[in-house]
Amino acid sequence: MMDKALIKVGIVSCSGEELPEGTLSRLACRKVLDELKPGTTVTICLPLFIAGGEEERNFTAKFPTITVDGCKKRCAQRSTEALSGKPAKSIVITEIMHEKQITPPVRRRNLTEQDKIVVQVVAEELAKAVDDVLEGGE
Amino acid sequence: MKKPTGKVVVIPCSGIGKVYGALARETAYELAERVRPDTILLTCLPLVVVGDEQAKQLVTENPVITIDGCPMKCAHKSVESHGIEVAQSYQSISFYVAHKDLKPEGVTELDETGRKLAAVAADELAAVVDSLAGKEPK
Amino acid sequence: MSEFLETTHDKFVFRVKTGLYYSRDDFWVEIQGDQAVMGVSDFLQKVRGDVAFLETMPMATEIRPGEEAGTIETIKATYGIIAPVTGKIIEINPEMESSPYLINQDPYGTGWIYRIQLHDRVRDQAELLNAESYMALMQEKIVQEMGNK
Ligand code: SF4
């Protein structure tokens, strides 16, 4: 089991611009980073990570990551795998929507109140994944 | 320089750690959904970076505008490093510098003022979009 | 000895350049004979964020330690350029007008702000911290500023 005090988890959101799920991924990740798990998670900004950001690269070389992708193209997961190795967990929003039989948002911005409930659902899934990683589970 | 195709691809960085990343993203949505919906094509930056065939084709065939948040220029650098020519490159921090009265706030979701700034910036970019698309300015 | 001392908090790396002096207000000073070049420490630029606007004092302004010698504005905060030494401004980084973001990109290099003609080098130098002492102070500040973020 990993030492809880020593580890933090990097959260990598795809933030894809084209699909509402990209926005959803972004908002859910931020919720976890700022509200649900602020002390144990660290933002890994995907564009900065890809563009060679030293801090994102150093962090992901040392600590586990969770990737959150909007769709099955899994851009965040694939980029992370290429840059720092396999993420500890990979979440795909469309899969969560399917599993939980939730209708995904149709807007890419200015999400509705209903959409925000979906953000909360995804954020809670992600928070659970963070706990799993911190506890050394898979 | 690419020949005008009537379409222009906009790629924002969508950085998740700074307000400017959100501003870049919102400006792209303003362009795509309100200012030049017939001209603008949006694609996900990470999708281009992971080498998705369709995304690659889109950015190879049409002129590309990148909108980054800050001088780190993550979108610009990533797109160029994949051998794709960037026709115009912007940094949303300079939209704020040009309109100091519109101070954006909110890292994932912009506040009202931030959205206004994105709208103003998108209006200002319209002429460049028209020219890259080979269209008469509206 | 390496050019920088550094410490990491979460993903953030904070650097202190060796061979420079530092004020407790987080400005660095490079003493060059009876002149000094000054700028913002890596720590300060990182916690305050991307510089959008910079207001400098006019040439020949007399500055004194602890007094404000201009302002820096980011989306998060407006903060003063607090003079670390006593002297007269004899040069302002010409790049600052169009590219204040150099403060973020290269705080100890191209992001310098003023060159100062020193009036009392010995006394000023005695008040400033060397890189090792500033590193210790900065580490305390990192914990205060960033906590468990
Ligand atoms: S360009 Fe700036 S705002 Fe955008 S992802 Fe890079 S560091 Fe973040």
CSV table of C-alpha atoms and ligand atoms in Angstrom, one decimal:
chain,number,residue,atom,x,y,z
A,1,MET,CA,0.0,0.0,0.0
A,2,MET,CA,1.3,3.4,-0.9
A,3,ASP,CA,2.0,5.9,1.9
A,4,LYS,CA,-1.0,8.3,1.8
A,5,ALA,CA,1.0,11.2,3.3
A,6,LEU,CA,3.5,11.0,0.5
A,7,ILE,CA,1.4,10.8,-2.5
A,8,LYS,CA,-0.7,13.2,-4.5
A,9,VAL,CA,-2.5,12.4,-7.7
A,10,GLY,CA,-2.3,14.3,-10.9
A,11,ILE,CA,-5.6,14.9,-12.7
A,12,VAL,CA,-5.4,15.2,-16.4
A,13,SER,CA,-8.6,16.3,-18.2
A,14,CYS,CA,-8.9,16.1,-21.9
A,15,SER,CA,-10.9,19.4,-22.0
A,16,GLY,CA,-11.7,18.6,-25.6
A,17,GLU,CA,-13.2,21.7,-27.2
A,18,GLU,CA,-15.4,20.0,-29.8
A,19,LEU,CA,-17.8,18.0,-27.6
A,20,PRO,CA,-19.9,18.8,-24.6
A,21,GLU,CA,-18.2,15.9,-22.8
A,22,GLY,CA,-14.9,17.8,-23.1
A,23,THR,CA,-16.5,20.6,-21.1
A,24,LEU,CA,-17.9,18.2,-18.7
A,25,SER,CA,-14.5,16.6,-18.1
A,26,ARG,CA,-13.0,20.0,-17.5
A,27,LEU,CA,-15.7,21.0,-15.0
A,28,ALA,CA,-15.8,17.7,-13.1
A,29,CYS,CA,-12.0,17.7,-12.8
A,30,ARG,CA,-12.0,21.3,-11.5
A,31,LYS,CA,-14.6,20.3,-9.0
A,32,VAL,CA,-12.5,17.5,-7.7
A,33,LEU,CA,-9.3,19.7,-7.6
A,34,ASP,CA,-10.9,22.6,-5.9
A,35,GLU,CA,-13.7,21.2,-3.8
A,36,LEU,CA,-13.8,17.4,-3.4
A,37,LYS,CA,-10.1,16.5,-3.1
A,38,PRO,CA,-8.1,19.7,-2.9
A,39,GLY,CA,-5.4,18.5,-0.7
A,40,THR,CA,-4.5,15.3,-2.5
A,41,THR,CA,-4.9,16.2,-6.2
A,42,VAL,CA,-2.9,18.4,-8.5
A,43,THR,CA,-3.9,19.9,-11.8
A,44,ILE,CA,-2.0,18.6,-14.8
A,45,CYS,CA,-2.8,21.0,-17.6
A,46,LEU,CA,-2.9,18.7,-20.7
A,47,PRO,CA,-1.9,21.4,-23.2
A,48,LEU,CA,1.0,22.4,-21.0
A,49,PHE,CA,1.9,18.8,-20.4
A,50,ILE,CA,2.0,18.1,-24.1
A,51,ALA,CA,3.8,21.3,-25.0
A,52,GLY,CA,6.7,20.3,-22.7
A,53,GLY,CA,5.7,22.0,-19.4
A,54,GLU,CA,8.5,21.2,-17.0
A,55,GLU,CA,6.3,21.1,-13.9
A,56,GLU,CA,3.7,18.9,-15.4
A,57,ARG,CA,6.3,16.5,-16.7
A,58,ASN,CA,8.2,16.3,-13.5
A,59,PHE,CA,5.1,15.8,-11.4
A,60,THR,CA,3.8,13.0,-13.6
A,61,ALA,CA,7.1,11.3,-13.6
A,62,LYS,CA,6.9,10.9,-9.8
A,63,PHE,CA,3.3,10.7,-8.9
A,64,PRO,CA,0.3,8.7,-10.2
A,65,THR,CA,-2.2,10.2,-12.6
A,66,ILE,CA,-5.9,9.8,-13.4
A,67,THR,CA,-7.0,10.8,-16.9
A,68,VAL,CA,-10.5,12.0,-17.6
A,69,ASP,CA,-11.6,11.9,-21.2
A,70,GLY,CA,-14.7,13.1,-22.8
A,71,CYS,CA,-15.0,10.3,-25.4
A,72,LYS,CA,-13.6,7.0,-26.3
A,73,LYS,CA,-10.8,8.6,-28.4
A,74,ARG,CA,-9.1,8.9,-25.0
A,75,CYS,CA,-6.8,11.8,-25.9
A,76,ALA,CA,-5.8,12.5,-22.3
A,77,GLN,CA,-5.1,8.9,-21.6
A,78,ARG,CA,-3.1,8.4,-24.8
A,79,SER,CA,-1.1,11.6,-24.4
A,80,THR,CA,-0.3,10.7,-20.8
A,81,GLU,CA,0.8,7.2,-21.8
A,82,ALA,CA,3.1,8.6,-24.3
A,83,LEU,CA,4.5,11.3,-22.0
A,84,SER,CA,4.7,9.7,-18.6
A,85,GLY,CA,3.5,6.1,-18.7
A,86,LYS,CA,0.3,4.4,-17.9
A,87,PRO,CA,-2.2,6.4,-15.8
A,88,ALA,CA,-3.2,4.8,-12.5
A,89,LYS,CA,-6.8,5.1,-13.7
A,90,SER,CA,-8.5,6.3,-16.8
A,91,ILE,CA,-12.1,7.6,-16.8
A,92,VAL,CA,-14.2,8.1,-19.9
A,93,ILE,CA,-17.2,10.3,-19.5
A,94,THR,CA,-19.3,8.6,-22.2
A,95,GLU,CA,-18.8,5.3,-20.4
A,96,ILE,CA,-20.0,6.7,-17.1
A,97,MET,CA,-23.0,8.3,-18.8
A,98,HIS,CA,-23.8,4.9,-20.3
A,99,GLU,CA,-23.3,3.0,-17.1
A,100,LYS,CA,-25.4,5.3,-15.1
A,101,GLN,CA,-27.9,5.8,-17.9
A,102,ILE,CA,-27.5,9.6,-17.8
A,103,THR,CA,-28.2,11.8,-20.8
A,104,PRO,CA,-25.1,13.8,-21.5
A,105,PRO,CA,-25.3,17.6,-22.0
A,106,VAL,CA,-25.8,18.9,-25.4
A,107,ARG,CA,-24.1,22.3,-24.9
A,108,ARG,CA,-20.4,22.9,-24.9
A,109,ARG,CA,-20.7,26.0,-22.7
A,110,ASN,CA,-23.1,27.7,-20.3
A,111,LEU,CA,-24.2,24.4,-19.0
A,112,THR,CA,-27.7,24.1,-17.6
A,113,GLU,CA,-28.6,23.3,-14.0
A,114,GLN,CA,-29.4,19.7,-15.1
A,115,ASP,CA,-25.9,19.5,-16.8
A,116,LYS,CA,-24.4,20.6,-13.5
A,117,ILE,CA,-25.9,17.6,-11.8
A,118,VAL,CA,-24.1,15.5,-14.4
A,119,VAL,CA,-20.9,17.3,-13.6
A,120,GLN,CA,-21.4,16.4,-9.9
A,121,VAL,CA,-21.9,12.7,-10.8
A,122,VAL,CA,-18.7,12.6,-12.8
A,123,ALA,CA,-16.8,14.5,-10.1
A,124,GLU,CA,-17.9,12.0,-7.5
A,125,GLU,CA,-16.8,9.1,-9.7
A,126,LEU,CA,-13.5,10.8,-10.1
A,127,ALA,CA,-13.2,11.5,-6.4
A,128,LYS,CA,-13.7,7.7,-5.8
A,129,ALA,CA,-11.0,7.0,-8.3
A,130,VAL,CA,-8.7,9.3,-6.4
A,131,ASP,CA,-9.4,7.5,-3.1
A,132,ASP,CA,-8.7,4.2,-4.8
A,133,VAL,CA,-5.4,5.4,-6.1
A,134,LEU,CA,-4.4,6.9,-2.7
A,135,GLU,CA,-5.2,3.6,-1.0
A,136,GLY,CA,-3.2,1.8,-3.6
A,137,GLY,CA,-6.1,0.1,-5.2
A,138,GLU,CA,-6.7,-0.2,-8.9
B,1,MET,CA,0.2,29.7,-46.9
B,2,LYS,CA,-2.8,27.5,-47.5
B,3,LYS,CA,-5.4,28.4,-50.1
B,4,PRO,CA,-8.6,29.7,-48.6
B,5,THR,CA,-11.2,26.9,-48.4
B,6,GLY,CA,-14.1,29.0,-47.0
B,7,LYS,CA,-13.4,27.4,-43.6
B,8,VAL,CA,-11.1,28.2,-40.7
B,9,VAL,CA,-10.1,25.9,-37.9
B,10,VAL,CA,-9.8,27.4,-34.5
B,11,ILE,CA,-7.9,25.6,-31.8
B,12,PRO,CA,-7.8,27.1,-28.3
B,13,CYS,CA,-5.5,25.9,-25.6
B,14,SER,CA,-8.3,25.4,-23.1
B,15,GLY,CA,-5.7,25.4,-20.3
B,16,ILE,CA,-7.3,24.3,-17.1
B,17,GLY,CA,-5.0,26.1,-14.6
B,18,LYS,CA,-5.6,29.7,-15.5
B,19,VAL,CA,-8.4,32.0,-16.3
B,20,TYR,CA,-6.7,32.8,-19.7
B,21,GLY,CA,-7.2,29.2,-20.8
B,22,ALA,CA,-10.9,29.5,-20.2
B,23,LEU,CA,-10.9,32.8,-22.0
B,24,ALA,CA,-9.2,31.3,-25.0
B,25,ARG,CA,-11.8,28.5,-25.0
B,26,GLU,CA,-14.8,30.8,-24.7
B,27,THR,CA,-13.4,33.1,-27.5
B,28,ALA,CA,-13.3,30.0,-29.7
B,29,TYR,CA,-16.9,29.2,-28.9
B,30,GLU,CA,-18.0,32.7,-29.5
B,31,LEU,CA,-16.4,32.6,-33.0
B,32,ALA,CA,-17.8,29.1,-33.7
B,33,GLU,CA,-21.3,29.6,-32.4
B,34,ARG,CA,-22.1,33.3,-32.8
B,35,VAL,CA,-19.6,35.3,-34.9
B,36,ARG,CA,-18.8,33.0,-37.8
B,37,PRO,CA,-20.7,29.8,-37.4
B,38,ASP,CA,-20.6,29.1,-41.1
B,39,THR,CA,-16.8,29.4,-41.3
B,40,ILE,CA,-15.3,28.2,-38.1
B,41,LEU,CA,-14.5,24.6,-37.5
B,42,LEU,CA,-13.5,23.6,-34.0
B,43,THR,CA,-11.4,20.6,-33.2
B,44,CYS,CA,-9.9,19.3,-30.0
B,45,LEU,CA,-6.3,20.2,-29.4
B,46,PRO,CA,-5.5,16.9,-27.8
B,47,LEU,CA,-7.1,15.1,-30.7
B,48,VAL,CA,-4.8,16.8,-33.1
B,49,VAL,CA,-1.9,16.0,-30.9
B,50,VAL,CA,-2.6,12.3,-30.7
B,51,GLY,CA,-2.7,12.2,-34.5
B,52,ASP,CA,-6.4,11.5,-35.1
B,53,GLU,CA,-6.8,11.1,-38.8
B,54,GLN,CA,-9.9,13.2,-39.2
B,55,ALA,CA,-8.5,16.0,-37.1
B,56,LYS,CA,-5.3,15.9,-38.9
B,57,GLN,CA,-7.0,16.2,-42.2
B,58,LEU,CA,-9.0,19.2,-41.0
B,59,VAL,CA,-6.0,21.1,-39.9
B,60,THR,CA,-4.0,20.2,-42.9
B,61,GLU,CA,-6.6,21.3,-45.4
B,62,ASN,CA,-7.8,24.5,-43.8
B,63,PRO,CA,-6.1,27.5,-42.3
B,64,VAL,CA,-5.6,27.3,-38.6
B,65,ILE,CA,-5.9,29.9,-35.9
B,66,THR,CA,-4.6,29.0,-32.4
B,67,ILE,CA,-5.9,30.9,-29.4
B,68,ASP,CA,-3.6,30.4,-26.4
B,69,GLY,CA,-4.1,31.7,-22.9
B,70,CYS,CA,-0.7,33.1,-22.2
B,71,PRO,CA,2.8,33.4,-23.7
B,72,MET,CA,3.5,29.7,-23.0
B,73,LYS,CA,1.7,29.3,-26.3
B,74,CYS,CA,0.8,25.6,-25.7
B,75,ALA,CA,-1.7,25.2,-28.5
B,76,HIS,CA,0.5,27.0,-31.0
B,77,LYS,CA,3.6,25.0,-30.1
B,78,SER,CA,1.8,21.7,-30.1
B,79,VAL,CA,0.1,22.2,-33.4
B,80,GLU,CA,3.3,23.4,-35.0
B,81,SER,CA,5.3,20.6,-33.6
B,82,HIS,CA,3.0,18.2,-35.6
B,83,GLY,CA,4.1,19.9,-38.8
B,84,ILE,CA,0.9,22.0,-39.1
B,85,GLU,CA,1.2,25.5,-40.2
B,86,VAL,CA,-0.5,28.1,-37.9
B,87,ALA,CA,-2.0,31.0,-40.0
B,88,GLN,CA,-2.6,33.3,-37.0
B,89,SER,CA,-1.8,32.9,-33.3
B,90,TYR,CA,-3.3,34.8,-30.4
B,91,GLN,CA,-2.9,34.9,-26.7
B,92,SER,CA,-6.0,35.7,-24.7
B,93,ILE,CA,-4.1,37.6,-22.0
B,94,SER,CA,-3.6,40.3,-24.7
B,95,PHE,CA,-7.4,40.6,-25.1
B,96,TYR,CA,-7.5,41.6,-21.4
B,97,VAL,CA,-4.5,43.9,-21.8
B,98,ALA,CA,-6.4,45.6,-24.7
B,99,HIS,CA,-9.7,45.8,-22.6
B,100,LYS,CA,-8.6,46.4,-19.1
B,101,ASP,CA,-12.1,47.3,-18.0
B,102,LEU,CA,-13.2,43.7,-18.7
B,103,LYS,CA,-11.4,41.7,-16.1
B,104,PRO,CA,-12.2,38.0,-16.5
B,105,GLU,CA,-12.6,35.6,-13.6
B,106,GLY,CA,-13.2,31.9,-13.2
B,107,VAL,CA,-10.7,29.2,-14.1
B,108,THR,CA,-13.1,26.7,-15.7
B,109,GLU,CA,-16.2,28.7,-16.3
B,110,LEU,CA,-15.8,32.4,-17.0
B,111,ASP,CA,-17.8,35.0,-15.1
B,112,GLU,CA,-20.1,37.4,-17.0
B,113,THR,CA,-17.3,39.9,-17.6
B,114,GLY,CA,-15.0,37.2,-18.9
B,115,ARG,CA,-17.7,36.1,-21.3
B,116,LYS,CA,-18.2,39.7,-22.4
B,117,LEU,CA,-14.5,40.0,-23.1
B,118,ALA,CA,-14.5,36.7,-25.1
B,119,ALA,CA,-17.4,38.1,-27.2
B,120,VAL,CA,-15.5,41.4,-27.8
B,121,ALA,CA,-12.3,39.5,-28.7
B,122,ALA,CA,-14.2,37.2,-31.1
B,123,ASP,CA,-15.8,40.2,-32.8
B,124,GLU,CA,-12.3,41.6,-33.2
B,125,LEU,CA,-11.0,38.4,-34.8
B,126,ALA,CA,-13.9,38.2,-37.3
B,127,ALA,CA,-12.0,40.2,-40.0
B,128,VAL,CA,-9.0,37.9,-39.8
B,129,VAL,CA,-11.3,34.9,-40.0
B,130,ASP,CA,-13.0,36.3,-43.1
B,131,SER,CA,-9.7,37.0,-44.8
B,132,LEU,CA,-8.3,33.5,-44.0
B,133,ALA,CA,-11.5,32.0,-45.3
B,134,GLY,CA,-11.2,34.0,-48.5
B,135,LYS,CA,-14.5,35.7,-47.8
B,136,GLU,CA,-15.5,39.3,-48.1
B,137,PRO,CA,-15.6,40.9,-44.6
B,138,LYS,CA,-19.2,41.1,-43.4
C,1,MET,CA,27.7,25.1,-7.5
C,2,SER,CA,24.6,25.0,-9.6
C,3,GLU,CA,23.1,28.2,-10.8
C,4,PHE,CA,19.8,27.7,-8.9
C,5,LEU,CA,18.6,26.4,-5.5
C,6,GLU,CA,15.2,24.9,-5.9
C,7,THR,CA,12.4,23.5,-4.1
C,8,THR,CA,9.2,21.8,-5.2
C,9,HIS,CA,5.7,22.2,-3.9
C,10,ASP,CA,3.2,19.8,-5.6
C,11,LYS,CA,4.1,20.3,-9.2
C,12,PHE,CA,5.5,23.8,-8.8
C,13,VAL,CA,9.2,24.3,-8.8
C,14,PHE,CA,10.5,27.5,-7.2
C,15,ARG,CA,14.0,28.6,-8.0
C,16,VAL,CA,16.4,30.9,-6.2
C,17,LYS,CA,19.3,32.1,-8.4
C,18,THR,CA,22.6,31.8,-6.6
C,19,GLY,CA,25.0,34.8,-6.6
C,20,LEU,CA,22.1,37.3,-6.2
C,21,TYR,CA,20.8,39.1,-3.1
C,22,TYR,CA,17.2,39.1,-2.1
C,23,SER,CA,14.9,41.4,-0.1
C,24,ARG,CA,12.4,40.0,2.3
C,25,ASP,CA,9.8,41.4,-0.1
C,26,ASP,CA,10.9,38.8,-2.7
C,27,PHE,CA,12.8,41.0,-5.1
C,28,TRP,CA,16.3,40.1,-6.3
C,29,VAL,CA,19.3,42.3,-6.7
C,30,GLU,CA,22.5,41.7,-8.6
C,31,ILE,CA,25.2,44.0,-7.4
C,32,GLN,CA,27.5,45.2,-10.1
C,33,GLY,CA,30.1,47.5,-8.6
C,34,ASP,CA,28.2,50.7,-7.5
C,35,GLN,CA,25.2,49.7,-9.6
C,36,ALA,CA,22.5,47.0,-9.2
C,37,VAL,CA,20.0,45.3,-11.4
C,38,MET,CA,16.8,44.2,-9.8
C,39,GLY,CA,13.7,42.1,-10.5
C,40,VAL,CA,11.0,39.9,-9.1
C,41,SER,CA,11.9,36.5,-7.6
C,42,ASP,CA,10.6,33.3,-9.2
C,43,PHE,CA,8.5,32.7,-6.1
C,44,LEU,CA,6.7,36.0,-6.3
C,45,GLN,CA,6.0,35.8,-10.0
C,46,LYS,CA,4.7,32.3,-9.6
C,47,VAL,CA,2.3,33.0,-6.8
C,48,ARG,CA,1.0,36.2,-8.2
C,49,GLY,CA,0.5,34.9,-11.8
C,50,ASP,CA,0.8,36.1,-15.3
C,51,VAL,CA,1.8,39.8,-15.6
C,52,ALA,CA,-0.7,41.8,-17.6
C,53,PHE,CA,0.3,45.3,-16.8
C,54,LEU,CA,3.5,46.9,-15.4
C,55,GLU,CA,3.9,50.5,-14.2
C,56,THR,CA,7.4,51.6,-13.7
C,57,MET,CA,8.7,54.8,-12.1
C,58,PRO,CA,10.3,57.5,-14.3
C,59,MET,CA,14.0,57.5,-15.0
C,60,ALA,CA,16.1,59.2,-12.3
C,61,THR,CA,13.5,58.4,-9.6
C,62,GLU,CA,15.2,58.0,-6.2
C,63,ILE,CA,14.2,54.8,-4.4
C,64,ARG,CA,14.6,53.6,-0.9
C,65,PRO,CA,14.2,50.1,0.6
C,66,GLY,CA,10.7,49.2,1.5
C,67,GLU,CA,9.1,51.9,-0.7
C,68,GLU,CA,7.0,51.3,-3.7
C,69,ALA,CA,8.8,51.8,-7.0
C,70,GLY,CA,6.0,50.9,-9.4
C,71,THR,CA,3.3,48.3,-9.7
C,72,ILE,CA,2.7,44.9,-11.3
C,73,GLU,CA,-0.8,43.8,-12.2
C,74,THR,CA,-1.9,40.3,-12.8
C,75,ILE,CA,-5.4,38.8,-13.0
C,76,LYS,CA,-5.0,37.7,-9.3
C,77,ALA,CA,-3.5,40.8,-7.7
C,78,THR,CA,-1.8,44.1,-8.1
C,79,TYR,CA,1.4,44.3,-6.1
C,80,GLY,CA,4.1,46.9,-5.6
C,81,ILE,CA,7.6,46.7,-6.9
C,82,ILE,CA,9.2,47.2,-3.5
C,83,ALA,CA,12.6,48.8,-3.7
C,84,PRO,CA,15.3,46.5,-2.2
C,85,VAL,CA,18.1,49.2,-2.2
C,86,THR,CA,18.8,52.9,-2.0
C,87,GLY,CA,19.6,54.6,-5.2
C,88,LYS,CA,18.5,56.2,-8.4
C,89,ILE,CA,16.8,54.5,-11.4
C,90,ILE,CA,19.2,54.8,-14.3
C,91,GLU,CA,17.7,52.3,-16.6
C,92,ILE,CA,14.4,50.6,-17.1
C,93,ASN,CA,14.3,47.3,-19.0
C,94,PRO,CA,13.1,48.5,-22.4
C,95,GLU,CA,11.3,45.2,-23.1
C,96,MET,CA,9.0,45.8,-20.1
C,97,GLU,CA,6.7,48.1,-22.0
C,98,SER,CA,5.7,45.6,-24.6
C,99,SER,CA,6.5,42.3,-22.9
C,100,PRO,CA,6.0,42.5,-19.2
C,101,TYR,CA,5.3,38.7,-19.3
C,102,LEU,CA,9.1,38.3,-19.4
C,103,ILE,CA,8.8,38.6,-15.6
C,104,ASN,CA,7.1,35.3,-15.7
C,105,GLN,CA,9.1,33.7,-18.4
C,106,ASP,CA,12.6,34.6,-17.2
C,107,PRO,CA,12.4,36.4,-13.9
C,108,TYR,CA,16.2,36.4,-13.2
C,109,GLY,CA,17.2,37.2,-16.8
C,110,THR,CA,15.3,39.1,-19.5
C,111,GLY,CA,12.6,39.9,-17.0
C,112,TRP,CA,14.8,42.3,-15.0
C,113,ILE,CA,13.1,45.6,-14.2
C,114,TYR,CA,15.5,48.4,-13.1
C,115,ARG,CA,19.2,49.2,-13.1
C,116,ILE,CA,19.9,51.4,-10.0
C,117,GLN,CA,22.8,53.6,-9.2
C,118,LEU,CA,23.5,52.6,-5.6
C,119,HIS,CA,24.0,55.3,-2.9
C,120,ASP,CA,24.9,53.0,-0.1
C,121,ARG,CA,26.0,49.7,-1.3
C,122,VAL,CA,27.6,48.4,1.9
C,123,ARG,CA,24.6,49.1,4.0
C,124,ASP,CA,22.1,47.8,1.5
C,125,GLN,CA,24.0,44.6,1.0
C,126,ALA,CA,24.1,44.0,4.7
C,127,GLU,CA,20.3,44.2,4.8
C,128,LEU,CA,19.7,41.8,2.0
C,129,LEU,CA,19.7,38.0,2.1
C,130,ASN,CA,22.0,35.7,0.2
C,131,ALA,CA,20.4,32.9,-1.9
C,132,GLU,CA,20.6,30.3,0.9
C,133,SER,CA,18.9,32.6,3.5
C,134,TYR,CA,16.3,33.7,1.0
C,135,MET,CA,15.6,30.0,0.1
C,136,ALA,CA,14.8,29.3,3.8
C,137,LEU,CA,12.5,32.4,3.9
C,138,MET,CA,10.9,31.4,0.6
C,139,GLN,CA,10.1,27.9,1.9
C,140,GLU,CA,8.2,29.3,4.8
C,141,LYS,CA,6.3,31.6,2.4
C,142,ILE,CA,5.4,28.8,0.1
C,143,VAL,CA,3.8,26.9,2.9
C,144,GLN,CA,1.9,30.1,4.0
C,145,GLU,CA,0.8,31.0,0.5
C,146,MET,CA,0.0,27.6,-0.9
C,147,GLY,CA,-0.7,25.6,2.1
C,148,ASN,CA,-2.0,22.3,1.0
C,149,LYS,CA,-3.3,23.5,-2.3
D,1,SF4,S1,-1.1,28.7,-23.2
D,1,SF4,FE1,-1.1,29.3,-21.0
D,1,SF4,S2,-3.2,29.2,-20.4
D,1,SF4,FE2,-3.0,28.0,-22.3
D,1,SF4,S3,-2.6,25.9,-21.6
D,1,SF4,FE3,-0.6,26.9,-21.9
D,1,SF4,S4,-0.1,27.7,-19.9
D,1,SF4,FE4,-2.3,27.2,-19.8
